[in-house]
């Protein structure tokens, strides 16, 4: 029996202008979601600017197309942000409620 070892490395926090460009690109072209996902995870785990992280996640959560994989990721990244900083803005907390994005989220099977 052979075992395959998979590795994962957390993406780094990129400069804010690079993250903003990646997010904006993904909001207009779903083919660009992978770099935006890495950018979001990188800032959620490593950036020290809570307001910027929340802004990016809120942009995705309010503007991404129905069914976009970035919708769930924005919520996950807000969860990491809350864990790291101990709080979220009221606007970010509202994004986590079912009403604003719930009807646009679809499970990916």
mmCIF file of N, CA and C in Angstrom:
data_model
loop_
_atom_site.group_PDB
_atom_site.id
_atom_site.type_symbol
_atom_site.label_atom_id
_atom_site.label_comp_id
_atom_site.label_asym_id
_atom_site.label_seq_id
_atom_site.Cartn_x
_atom_site.Cartn_y
_atom_site.Cartn_z
ATOM 1 N N UNK A 1 0.852 -1.174 0.000
ATOM 2 C CA UNK A 1 0.000 0.000 0.000
ATOM 3 C C UNK A 1 0.898 1.237 0.000
ATOM 4 N N UNK A 2 0.644 2.115 -0.913
ATOM 5 C CA UNK A 2 1.424 3.349 -0.976
ATOM 6 C C UNK A 2 0.583 4.500 -0.451
ATOM 7 N N UNK A 3 1.266 5.443 0.134
ATOM 8 C CA UNK A 3 0.589 6.621 0.664
ATOM 9 C C UNK A 3 1.045 7.847 -0.104
ATOM 10 N N UNK A 4 0.097 8.629 -0.434
ATOM 11 C CA UNK A 4 0.408 9.888 -1.099
ATOM 12 C C UNK A 4 0.357 10.990 -0.049
ATOM 13 N N UNK A 5 1.416 11.732 0.058
ATOM 14 C CA UNK A 5 1.453 12.825 1.021
ATOM 15 C C UNK A 5 1.166 14.134 0.295
ATOM 16 N N UNK A 6 0.168 14.774 0.744
ATOM 17 C CA UNK A 6 -0.191 16.066 0.166
ATOM 18 C C UNK A 6 0.224 17.144 1.140
ATOM 19 N N UNK A 7 0.687 18.223 0.627
ATOM 20 C CA UNK A 7 1.075 19.326 1.488
ATOM 21 C C UNK A 7 0.254 20.551 1.137
ATOM 22 N N UNK A 8 0.094 21.363 2.105
ATOM 23 C CA UNK A 8 -0.614 22.623 1.923
ATOM 24 C C UNK A 8 0.163 23.704 2.638
ATOM 25 N N UNK A 9 0.324 24.804 1.988
ATOM 26 C CA UNK A 9 0.963 25.949 2.618
ATOM 27 C C UNK A 9 -0.010 27.117 2.568
ATOM 28 N N UNK A 10 -0.139 27.794 3.692
ATOM 29 C CA UNK A 10 -1.007 28.962 3.727
ATOM 30 C C UNK A 10 -0.453 30.024 2.796
ATOM 31 N N UNK A 11 -1.328 30.638 2.002
ATOM 32 C CA UNK A 11 -0.846 31.700 1.121
ATOM 33 C C UNK A 11 -0.411 32.916 1.942
ATOM 34 N N UNK A 12 0.560 33.650 1.438
ATOM 35 C CA UNK A 12 1.012 34.839 2.164
ATOM 36 C C UNK A 12 0.018 35.986 2.006
ATOM 37 N N UNK A 13 0.137 36.957 2.884
ATOM 38 C CA UNK A 13 -0.642 38.185 2.722
ATOM 39 C C UNK A 13 0.041 39.000 1.631
ATOM 40 N N UNK A 14 -0.712 39.314 0.613
ATOM 41 C CA UNK A 14 -0.195 40.105 -0.497
ATOM 42 C C UNK A 14 -0.438 41.587 -0.233
ATOM 43 N N UNK A 15 0.251 42.461 -0.972
ATOM 44 C CA UNK A 15 -0.030 43.896 -0.835
ATOM 45 C C UNK A 15 -1.502 44.185 -1.136
ATOM 46 N N UNK A 16 -2.037 45.170 -0.475
ATOM 47 C CA UNK A 16 -3.464 45.474 -0.598
ATOM 48 C C UNK A 16 -3.900 45.741 -2.028
ATOM 49 N N UNK A 17 -3.084 46.426 -2.805
ATOM 50 C CA UNK A 17 -3.488 46.713 -4.185
ATOM 51 C C UNK A 17 -3.568 45.432 -5.016
ATOM 52 N N UNK A 18 -2.713 44.468 -4.740
ATOM 53 C CA UNK A 18 -2.748 43.188 -5.451
ATOM 54 C C UNK A 18 -4.004 42.405 -5.062
ATOM 55 N N UNK A 19 -4.328 42.409 -3.774
ATOM 56 C CA UNK A 19 -5.535 41.721 -3.301
ATOM 57 C C UNK A 19 -6.776 42.360 -3.908
ATOM 58 N N UNK A 20 -6.850 43.672 -3.863
ATOM 59 C CA UNK A 20 -8.011 44.379 -4.402
ATOM 60 C C UNK A 20 -8.181 44.088 -5.897
ATOM 61 N N UNK A 21 -7.092 44.048 -6.627
ATOM 62 C CA UNK A 21 -7.151 43.750 -8.058
ATOM 63 C C UNK A 21 -7.607 42.310 -8.299
ATOM 64 N N UNK A 22 -7.118 41.371 -7.494
ATOM 65 C CA UNK A 22 -7.519 39.972 -7.636
ATOM 66 C C UNK A 22 -9.007 39.800 -7.348
ATOM 67 N N UNK A 23 -9.478 40.428 -6.281
ATOM 68 C CA UNK A 23 -10.897 40.329 -5.920
ATOM 69 C C UNK A 23 -11.763 40.955 -7.004
ATOM 70 N N UNK A 24 -11.404 42.136 -7.431
ATOM 71 C CA UNK A 24 -12.187 42.826 -8.465
ATOM 72 C C UNK A 24 -12.219 42.002 -9.752
ATOM 73 N N UNK A 25 -11.082 41.433 -10.115
ATOM 74 C CA UNK A 25 -11.035 40.609 -11.321
ATOM 75 C C UNK A 25 -11.961 39.408 -11.220
ATOM 76 N N UNK A 26 -11.956 38.747 -10.073
ATOM 77 C CA UNK A 26 -12.806 37.568 -9.876
ATOM 78 C C UNK A 26 -14.282 37.926 -9.872
ATOM 79 N N UNK A 27 -14.614 39.127 -9.441
ATOM 80 C CA UNK A 27 -16.020 39.543 -9.432
ATOM 81 C C UNK A 27 -16.546 39.767 -10.843
ATOM 82 N N UNK A 28 -15.629 39.960 -11.795
ATOM 83 C CA UNK A 28 -16.027 40.173 -13.190
ATOM 84 C C UNK A 28 -15.806 38.950 -14.068
ATOM 85 N N UNK A 29 -14.942 38.012 -13.606
ATOM 86 C CA UNK A 29 -14.604 36.846 -14.413
ATOM 87 C C UNK A 29 -14.351 35.664 -13.493
ATOM 88 N N UNK A 30 -15.256 34.697 -13.503
ATOM 89 C CA UNK A 30 -15.137 33.558 -12.586
ATOM 90 C C UNK A 30 -13.872 32.731 -12.828
ATOM 91 N N UNK A 31 -13.262 32.850 -13.993
ATOM 92 C CA UNK A 31 -12.012 32.137 -14.258
ATOM 93 C C UNK A 31 -10.874 32.665 -13.387
ATOM 94 N N UNK A 32 -11.070 33.825 -12.786
ATOM 95 C CA UNK A 32 -10.042 34.443 -11.943
ATOM 96 C C UNK A 32 -10.296 34.217 -10.452
ATOM 97 N N UNK A 33 -11.180 33.276 -10.120
ATOM 98 C CA UNK A 33 -11.506 33.046 -8.714
ATOM 99 C C UNK A 33 -10.360 32.434 -7.914
ATOM 100 N N UNK A 34 -9.548 31.575 -8.517
ATOM 101 C CA UNK A 34 -8.471 30.913 -7.767
ATOM 102 C C UNK A 34 -7.463 31.915 -7.193
ATOM 103 N N UNK A 35 -6.957 32.863 -7.979
ATOM 104 C CA UNK A 35 -6.031 33.828 -7.382
ATOM 105 C C UNK A 35 -6.702 34.710 -6.327
ATOM 106 N N UNK A 36 -7.973 35.021 -6.536
ATOM 107 C CA UNK A 36 -8.690 35.827 -5.552
ATOM 108 C C UNK A 36 -8.871 35.041 -4.261
ATOM 109 N N UNK A 37 -9.148 33.746 -4.378
ATOM 110 C CA UNK A 37 -9.306 32.898 -3.193
ATOM 111 C C UNK A 37 -8.008 32.868 -2.395
ATOM 112 N N UNK A 38 -6.893 32.680 -3.074
ATOM 113 C CA UNK A 38 -5.597 32.659 -2.384
ATOM 114 C C UNK A 38 -5.312 34.005 -1.731
ATOM 115 N N UNK A 39 -5.660 35.078 -2.417
ATOM 116 C CA UNK A 39 -5.433 36.416 -1.863
ATOM 117 C C UNK A 39 -6.280 36.631 -0.612
ATOM 118 N N UNK A 40 -7.552 36.209 -0.649
ATOM 119 C CA UNK A 40 -8.432 36.371 0.515
ATOM 120 C C UNK A 40 -7.948 35.557 1.711
ATOM 121 N N UNK A 41 -7.582 34.318 1.471
ATOM 122 C CA UNK A 41 -7.098 33.469 2.565
ATOM 123 C C UNK A 41 -5.801 34.044 3.131
ATOM 124 N N UNK A 42 -4.935 34.508 2.248
ATOM 125 C CA UNK A 42 -3.674 35.078 2.707
ATOM 126 C C UNK A 42 -3.864 36.263 3.639
ATOM 127 N N UNK A 43 -4.775 37.164 3.286
ATOM 128 C CA UNK A 43 -4.968 38.314 4.179
ATOM 129 C C UNK A 43 -5.709 37.919 5.448
ATOM 130 N N UNK A 44 -6.675 36.985 5.321
ATOM 131 C CA UNK A 44 -7.429 36.572 6.513
ATOM 132 C C UNK A 44 -6.510 35.944 7.558
ATOM 133 N N UNK A 45 -5.490 35.238 7.102
ATOM 134 C CA UNK A 45 -4.587 34.552 8.031
ATOM 135 C C UNK A 45 -3.386 35.386 8.457
ATOM 136 N N UNK A 46 -2.999 36.369 7.645
ATOM 137 C CA UNK A 46 -1.713 37.019 7.893
ATOM 138 C C UNK A 46 -1.684 38.538 7.886
ATOM 139 N N UNK A 47 -2.714 39.187 7.402
ATOM 140 C CA UNK A 47 -2.687 40.654 7.321
ATOM 141 C C UNK A 47 -3.094 41.254 8.659
ATOM 142 N N UNK A 48 -2.521 42.382 9.000
ATOM 143 C CA UNK A 48 -2.826 43.030 10.277
ATOM 144 C C UNK A 48 -3.887 44.123 10.177
ATOM 145 N N UNK A 49 -4.462 44.308 8.999
ATOM 146 C CA UNK A 49 -5.450 45.366 8.791
ATOM 147 C C UNK A 49 -6.855 44.754 8.736
ATOM 148 N N UNK A 50 -7.484 44.647 9.906
ATOM 149 C CA UNK A 50 -8.807 44.030 9.997
ATOM 150 C C UNK A 50 -9.819 44.713 9.088
ATOM 151 N N UNK A 51 -9.797 46.024 9.028
ATOM 152 C CA UNK A 51 -10.767 46.756 8.209
ATOM 153 C C UNK A 51 -10.618 46.401 6.725
ATOM 154 N N UNK A 52 -9.390 46.249 6.258
ATOM 155 C CA UNK A 52 -9.175 45.891 4.857
ATOM 156 C C UNK A 52 -9.671 44.472 4.580
ATOM 157 N N UNK A 53 -9.386 43.554 5.475
ATOM 158 C CA UNK A 53 -9.848 42.168 5.304
ATOM 159 C C UNK A 53 -11.371 42.149 5.224
ATOM 160 N N UNK A 54 -12.009 42.825 6.159
ATOM 161 C CA UNK A 54 -13.473 42.877 6.162
ATOM 162 C C UNK A 54 -13.997 43.494 4.874
ATOM 163 N N UNK A 55 -13.378 44.574 4.433
ATOM 164 C CA UNK A 55 -13.812 45.241 3.200
ATOM 165 C C UNK A 55 -13.790 44.263 2.023
ATOM 166 N N UNK A 56 -12.700 43.540 1.882
ATOM 167 C CA UNK A 56 -12.583 42.584 0.774
ATOM 168 C C UNK A 56 -13.646 41.491 0.872
ATOM 169 N N UNK A 57 -13.841 40.960 2.052
ATOM 170 C CA UNK A 57 -14.839 39.908 2.240
ATOM 171 C C UNK A 57 -16.250 40.423 1.996
ATOM 172 N N UNK A 58 -16.522 41.625 2.427
ATOM 173 C CA UNK A 58 -17.845 42.220 2.205
ATOM 174 C C UNK A 58 -18.070 42.473 0.716
ATOM 175 N N UNK A 59 -17.049 42.930 0.011
ATOM 176 C CA UNK A 59 -17.169 43.120 -1.438
ATOM 177 C C UNK A 59 -17.547 41.806 -2.113
ATOM 178 N N UNK A 60 -16.843 40.746 -1.754
ATOM 179 C CA UNK A 60 -17.146 39.436 -2.335
ATOM 180 C C UNK A 60 -18.543 38.987 -1.922
ATOM 181 N N UNK A 61 -18.853 39.097 -0.652
ATOM 182 C CA UNK A 61 -20.135 38.622 -0.149
ATOM 183 C C UNK A 61 -21.334 39.356 -0.709
ATOM 184 N N UNK A 62 -21.153 40.590 -1.096
ATOM 185 C CA UNK A 62 -22.281 41.366 -1.615
ATOM 186 C C UNK A 62 -22.309 41.452 -3.137
ATOM 187 N N UNK A 63 -21.192 41.126 -3.784
ATOM 188 C CA UNK A 63 -21.137 41.315 -5.240
ATOM 189 C C UNK A 63 -20.894 40.051 -6.051
ATOM 190 N N UNK A 64 -20.441 38.978 -5.444
ATOM 191 C CA UNK A 64 -20.140 37.763 -6.209
ATOM 192 C C UNK A 64 -21.417 37.159 -6.779
ATOM 193 N N UNK A 65 -21.271 36.521 -7.907
ATOM 194 C CA UNK A 65 -22.411 35.890 -8.571
ATOM 195 C C UNK A 65 -22.931 34.714 -7.750
ATOM 196 N N UNK A 66 -24.219 34.454 -7.898
ATOM 197 C CA UNK A 66 -24.815 33.292 -7.235
ATOM 198 C C UNK A 66 -24.043 32.041 -7.610
ATOM 199 N N UNK A 67 -23.734 31.229 -6.608
ATOM 200 C CA UNK A 67 -23.004 29.999 -6.838
ATOM 201 C C UNK A 67 -21.501 30.136 -6.843
ATOM 202 N N UNK A 68 -20.995 31.358 -6.759
ATOM 203 C CA UNK A 68 -19.541 31.560 -6.735
ATOM 204 C C UNK A 68 -18.938 30.893 -5.509
ATOM 205 N N UNK A 69 -17.826 30.196 -5.717
ATOM 206 C CA UNK A 69 -17.131 29.564 -4.602
ATOM 207 C C UNK A 69 -16.583 30.605 -3.635
ATOM 208 N N UNK A 70 -16.434 31.834 -4.096
ATOM 209 C CA UNK A 70 -15.904 32.891 -3.234
ATOM 210 C C UNK A 70 -16.892 33.319 -2.154
ATOM 211 N N UNK A 71 -18.180 33.052 -2.357
ATOM 212 C CA UNK A 71 -19.166 33.450 -1.345
ATOM 213 C C UNK A 71 -18.910 32.748 -0.017
ATOM 214 N N UNK A 72 -18.778 31.445 -0.046
ATOM 215 C CA UNK A 72 -18.499 30.701 1.182
ATOM 216 C C UNK A 72 -17.132 31.038 1.748
ATOM 217 N N UNK A 73 -16.169 31.249 0.857
ATOM 218 C CA UNK A 73 -14.820 31.573 1.300
ATOM 219 C C UNK A 73 -14.786 32.915 2.019
ATOM 220 N N UNK A 74 -15.586 33.869 1.564
ATOM 221 C CA UNK A 74 -15.635 35.169 2.239
ATOM 222 C C UNK A 74 -16.096 34.993 3.688
ATOM 223 N N UNK A 75 -17.083 34.141 3.900
ATOM 224 C CA UNK A 75 -17.537 33.858 5.263
ATOM 225 C C UNK A 75 -16.476 33.170 6.095
ATOM 226 N N UNK A 76 -15.790 32.213 5.501
ATOM 227 C CA UNK A 76 -14.706 31.520 6.197
ATOM 228 C C UNK A 76 -13.605 32.501 6.590
ATOM 229 N N UNK A 77 -13.257 33.377 5.665
ATOM 230 C CA UNK A 77 -12.203 34.359 5.943
ATOM 231 C C UNK A 77 -12.632 35.341 7.037
ATOM 232 N N UNK A 78 -13.905 35.684 7.071
ATOM 233 C CA UNK A 78 -14.380 36.534 8.170
ATOM 234 C C UNK A 78 -14.289 35.792 9.495
ATOM 235 N N UNK A 79 -14.533 34.490 9.469
ATOM 236 C CA UNK A 79 -14.377 33.691 10.687
ATOM 237 C C UNK A 79 -12.942 33.698 11.182
ATOM 238 N N UNK A 80 -11.997 33.532 10.270
ATOM 239 C CA UNK A 80 -10.579 33.613 10.653
ATOM 240 C C UNK A 80 -10.245 35.003 11.198
ATOM 241 N N UNK A 81 -10.809 36.006 10.565
ATOM 242 C CA UNK A 81 -10.551 37.383 10.998
ATOM 243 C C UNK A 81 -11.091 37.608 12.409
ATOM 244 N N UNK A 82 -12.288 37.125 12.674
ATOM 245 C CA UNK A 82 -12.870 37.258 14.016
ATOM 246 C C UNK A 82 -12.024 36.522 15.045
ATOM 247 N N UNK A 83 -11.547 35.337 14.684
ATOM 248 C CA UNK A 83 -10.692 34.575 15.602
ATOM 249 C C UNK A 83 -9.401 35.335 15.893
ATOM 250 N N UNK A 84 -8.797 35.894 14.881
ATOM 251 C CA UNK A 84 -7.510 36.574 15.057
ATOM 252 C C UNK A 84 -7.633 37.887 15.819
ATOM 253 N N UNK A 85 -8.670 38.672 15.508
ATOM 254 C CA UNK A 85 -8.788 40.013 16.078
ATOM 255 C C UNK A 85 -9.772 40.095 17.241
ATOM 256 N N UNK A 86 -10.571 39.049 17.425
ATOM 257 C CA UNK A 86 -11.521 39.036 18.527
ATOM 258 C C UNK A 86 -12.784 39.823 18.289
ATOM 259 N N UNK A 87 -12.960 40.331 17.073
ATOM 260 C CA UNK A 87 -14.182 41.090 16.780
ATOM 261 C C UNK A 87 -14.307 41.307 15.282
ATOM 262 N N UNK A 88 -15.516 41.682 14.878
ATOM 263 C CA UNK A 88 -15.820 42.077 13.511
ATOM 264 C C UNK A 88 -16.724 43.295 13.568
ATOM 265 N N UNK A 89 -16.728 44.064 12.497
ATOM 266 C CA UNK A 89 -17.648 45.194 12.410
ATOM 267 C C UNK A 89 -19.077 44.662 12.275
ATOM 268 N N UNK A 90 -20.039 45.514 12.577
ATOM 269 C CA UNK A 90 -21.444 45.120 12.438
ATOM 270 C C UNK A 90 -21.754 44.713 11.000
ATOM 271 N N UNK A 91 -21.197 45.412 10.041
ATOM 272 C CA UNK A 91 -21.454 45.107 8.625
ATOM 273 C C UNK A 91 -20.930 43.717 8.262
ATOM 274 N N UNK A 92 -19.762 43.362 8.792
ATOM 275 C CA UNK A 92 -19.204 42.037 8.517
ATOM 276 C C UNK A 92 -20.030 40.947 9.191
ATOM 277 N N UNK A 93 -20.526 41.216 10.385
ATOM 278 C CA UNK A 93 -21.349 40.233 11.087
ATOM 279 C C UNK A 93 -22.641 39.990 10.311
ATOM 280 N N UNK A 94 -23.246 41.032 9.779
ATOM 281 C CA UNK A 94 -24.483 40.897 9.014
ATOM 282 C C UNK A 94 -24.250 40.021 7.785
ATOM 283 N N UNK A 95 -23.076 40.110 7.189
ATOM 284 C CA UNK A 95 -22.775 39.298 6.016
ATOM 285 C C UNK A 95 -22.859 37.811 6.342
ATOM 286 N N UNK A 96 -22.550 37.442 7.557
ATOM 287 C CA UNK A 96 -22.592 36.042 7.964
ATOM 288 C C UNK A 96 -23.991 35.505 8.195
ATOM 289 N N UNK A 97 -24.992 36.364 8.221
ATOM 290 C CA UNK A 97 -26.377 35.928 8.419
ATOM 291 C C UNK A 97 -26.935 35.375 7.112
ATOM 292 N N UNK A 98 -27.888 34.464 7.183
ATOM 293 C CA UNK A 98 -28.415 33.844 5.974
ATOM 294 C C UNK A 98 -29.061 34.804 4.980
ATOM 295 N N UNK A 99 -29.689 35.865 5.420
ATOM 296 C CA UNK A 99 -30.426 36.728 4.508
ATOM 297 C C UNK A 99 -29.581 37.352 3.399
ATOM 298 N N UNK A 100 -28.462 38.043 3.710
ATOM 299 C CA UNK A 100 -27.772 38.749 2.638
ATOM 300 C C UNK A 100 -27.229 37.859 1.525
ATOM 301 N N UNK A 101 -26.643 36.710 1.846
ATOM 302 C CA UNK A 101 -26.031 35.895 0.801
ATOM 303 C C UNK A 101 -26.619 34.503 0.706
ATOM 304 N N UNK A 102 -27.388 34.090 1.682
ATOM 305 C CA UNK A 102 -27.852 32.712 1.733
ATOM 306 C C UNK A 102 -28.596 32.253 0.495
ATOM 307 N N UNK A 103 -29.392 33.106 -0.087
ATOM 308 C CA UNK A 103 -30.141 32.692 -1.271
ATOM 309 C C UNK A 103 -29.235 32.586 -2.488
ATOM 310 N N UNK A 104 -28.039 33.154 -2.418
ATOM 311 C CA UNK A 104 -27.118 33.106 -3.559
ATOM 312 C C UNK A 104 -26.086 32.008 -3.410
ATOM 313 N N UNK A 105 -25.989 31.389 -2.243
ATOM 314 C CA UNK A 105 -25.001 30.323 -2.018
ATOM 315 C C UNK A 105 -25.606 28.994 -2.412
ATOM 316 N N UNK A 106 -24.829 28.196 -3.108
ATOM 317 C CA UNK A 106 -25.272 26.856 -3.486
ATOM 318 C C UNK A 106 -24.153 25.904 -3.110
ATOM 319 N N UNK A 107 -24.495 24.752 -2.565
ATOM 320 C CA UNK A 107 -23.435 23.774 -2.287
ATOM 321 C C UNK A 107 -22.822 23.271 -3.583
ATOM 322 N N UNK A 108 -21.529 23.075 -3.573
ATOM 323 C CA UNK A 108 -20.828 22.523 -4.732
ATOM 324 C C UNK A 108 -20.647 21.040 -4.481
ATOM 325 N N UNK A 109 -21.173 20.229 -5.373
ATOM 326 C CA UNK A 109 -21.091 18.780 -5.200
ATOM 327 C C UNK A 109 -20.216 18.203 -6.298
#
